[in-house]
CSV table of C-alpha atoms in Angstrom, one decimal:
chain,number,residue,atom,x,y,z
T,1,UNK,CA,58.8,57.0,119.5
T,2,UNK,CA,56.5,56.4,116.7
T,3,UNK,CA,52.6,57.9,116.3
T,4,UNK,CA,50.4,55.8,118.8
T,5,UNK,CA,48.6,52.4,117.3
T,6,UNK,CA,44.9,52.6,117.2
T,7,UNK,CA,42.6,50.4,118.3
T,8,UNK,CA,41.2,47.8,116.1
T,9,UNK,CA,37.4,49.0,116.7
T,10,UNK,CA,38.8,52.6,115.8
T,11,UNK,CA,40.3,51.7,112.2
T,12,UNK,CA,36.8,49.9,110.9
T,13,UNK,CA,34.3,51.9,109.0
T,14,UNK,CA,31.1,51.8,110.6
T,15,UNK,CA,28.7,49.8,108.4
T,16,UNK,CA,25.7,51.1,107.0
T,17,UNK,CA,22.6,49.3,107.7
T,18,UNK,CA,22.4,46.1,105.3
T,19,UNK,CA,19.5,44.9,104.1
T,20,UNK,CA,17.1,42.5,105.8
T,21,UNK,CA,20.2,43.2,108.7
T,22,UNK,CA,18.7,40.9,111.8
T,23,UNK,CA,15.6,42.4,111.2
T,24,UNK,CA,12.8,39.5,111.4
T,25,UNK,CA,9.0,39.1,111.2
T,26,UNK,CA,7.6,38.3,114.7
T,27,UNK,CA,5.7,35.1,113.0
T,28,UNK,CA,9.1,34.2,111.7
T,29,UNK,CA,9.7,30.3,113.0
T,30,UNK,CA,13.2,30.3,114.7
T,31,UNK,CA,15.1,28.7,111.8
T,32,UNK,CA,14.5,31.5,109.7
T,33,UNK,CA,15.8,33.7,111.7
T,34,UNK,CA,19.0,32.3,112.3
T,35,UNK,CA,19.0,31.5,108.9
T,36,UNK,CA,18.4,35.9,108.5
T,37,UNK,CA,20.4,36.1,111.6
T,38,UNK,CA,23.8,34.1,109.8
T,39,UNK,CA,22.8,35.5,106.9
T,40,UNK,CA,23.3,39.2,108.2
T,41,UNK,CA,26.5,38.4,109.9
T,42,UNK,CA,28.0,37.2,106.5
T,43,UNK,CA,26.8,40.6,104.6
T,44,UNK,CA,28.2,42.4,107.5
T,45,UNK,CA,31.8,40.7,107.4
T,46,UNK,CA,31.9,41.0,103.0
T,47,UNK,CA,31.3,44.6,103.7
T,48,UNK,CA,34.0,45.3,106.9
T,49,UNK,CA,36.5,43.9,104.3
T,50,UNK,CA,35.6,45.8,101.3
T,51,UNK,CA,36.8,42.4,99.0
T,52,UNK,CA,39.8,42.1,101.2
T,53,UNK,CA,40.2,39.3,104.0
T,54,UNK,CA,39.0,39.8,107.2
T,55,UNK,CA,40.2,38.5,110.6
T,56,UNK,CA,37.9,38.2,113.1
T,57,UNK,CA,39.3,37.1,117.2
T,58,UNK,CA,36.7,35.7,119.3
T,59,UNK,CA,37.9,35.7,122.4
T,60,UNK,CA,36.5,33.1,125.8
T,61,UNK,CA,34.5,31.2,123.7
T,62,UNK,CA,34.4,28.6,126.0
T,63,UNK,CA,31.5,31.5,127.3
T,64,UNK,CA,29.6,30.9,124.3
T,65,UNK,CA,26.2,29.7,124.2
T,66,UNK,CA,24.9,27.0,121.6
T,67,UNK,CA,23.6,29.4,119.0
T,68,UNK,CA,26.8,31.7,118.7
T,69,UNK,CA,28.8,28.5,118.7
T,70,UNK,CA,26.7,27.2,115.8
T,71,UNK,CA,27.3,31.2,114.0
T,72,UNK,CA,30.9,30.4,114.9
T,73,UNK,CA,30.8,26.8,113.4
T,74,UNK,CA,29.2,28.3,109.9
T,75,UNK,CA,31.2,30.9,109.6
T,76,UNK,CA,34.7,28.6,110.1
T,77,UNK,CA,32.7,26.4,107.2
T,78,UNK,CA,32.5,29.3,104.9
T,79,UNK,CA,35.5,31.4,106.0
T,80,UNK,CA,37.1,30.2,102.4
T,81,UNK,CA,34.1,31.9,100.7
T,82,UNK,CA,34.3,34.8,103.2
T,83,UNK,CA,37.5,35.9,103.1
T,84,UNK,CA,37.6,34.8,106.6
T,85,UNK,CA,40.3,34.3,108.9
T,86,UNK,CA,38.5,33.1,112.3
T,87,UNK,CA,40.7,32.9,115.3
T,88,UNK,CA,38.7,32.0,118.5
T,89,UNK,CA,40.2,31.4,121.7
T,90,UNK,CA,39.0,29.4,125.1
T,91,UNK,CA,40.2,28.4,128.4
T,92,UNK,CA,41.9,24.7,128.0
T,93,UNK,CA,40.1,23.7,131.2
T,94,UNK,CA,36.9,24.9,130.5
T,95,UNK,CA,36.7,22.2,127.9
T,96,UNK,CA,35.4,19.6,129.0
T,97,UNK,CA,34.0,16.3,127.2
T,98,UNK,CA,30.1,16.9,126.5
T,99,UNK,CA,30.5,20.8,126.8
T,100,UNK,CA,29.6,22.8,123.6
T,101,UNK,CA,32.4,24.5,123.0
T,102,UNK,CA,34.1,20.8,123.3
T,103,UNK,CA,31.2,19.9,120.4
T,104,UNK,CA,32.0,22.7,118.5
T,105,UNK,CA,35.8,22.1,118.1
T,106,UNK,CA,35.2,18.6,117.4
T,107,UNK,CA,33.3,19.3,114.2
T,108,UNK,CA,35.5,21.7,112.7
T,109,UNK,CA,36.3,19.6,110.3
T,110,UNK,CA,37.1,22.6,107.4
C-alpha cells in the first residue's frame, strides 16, 4: 500500500499574522468590525492559497449563527474574486422555513 494521506489541516502552512487580522479598537461600532472581521477572513484565504484556488468545506451549517452565515453569504458573493470554492453542508431537516440557514440559502443568488 501507498504512503498514508495527510490530513487536510496538516498540509496548510500556518499563516503569519496579517495585518489589522481581527484585531479591533474597543470603541469600534459593530459594523466595523465585521467589516475588519470579513475583511481578515478574505486576507487569510488569498494567503492559504498563495494565488491558487482554495476550497474551503463548512460542515453543519445548519449550526451556524447569523453572523457566520452572513461571513458565509459574503464570501460565496466574492468567491469568484477569491479564488474560492465554498462547499457548505447542512442537515435537510434542519431547514426549516424562517430559519437562518433557510435565509441564507435563499439569497445565494451568485
Amino acid at each position: 500500500m501507498g504512503k498514508p494521506r495527510a490530513e487536510p489541516l496538516e498540509t496548510l502552512p500556518m499563516l503569519p499574522p496579517l495585518p489589522g487580522w481581527i484585531v479591533s479598537a474597543p470603541s469600534e461600532p459593530p459594523e466595523a468590525q465585521k467589516l475588519r472581521l470579513t475583511g481578515s477572513v478574505e486576507q487569510a484565504l488569498v494567503a492559504a492559497g498563495g494565488g491558487r484556488p482554495v476550497y474551503l468545506v463548512v460542515e453543519d451549517v445548519h449550526l451556524a449563527d447569523e453572523s457566520s452565515l452572513n461571513l458565509l453569504h459574503h464570501l460565496a458573493r466574492s468567491a469568484r474574486a477569491l479564488k474560492l470554492m465554498l462547499v457548505c453542508t447542512c442537515r435537510e431537516d434542519e431547514v426549516r422555513a424562517g430559519s437562518p440557514v433557510q435565509t441564507f440559502l435563499a439569497h445565494l443568488d451568485c
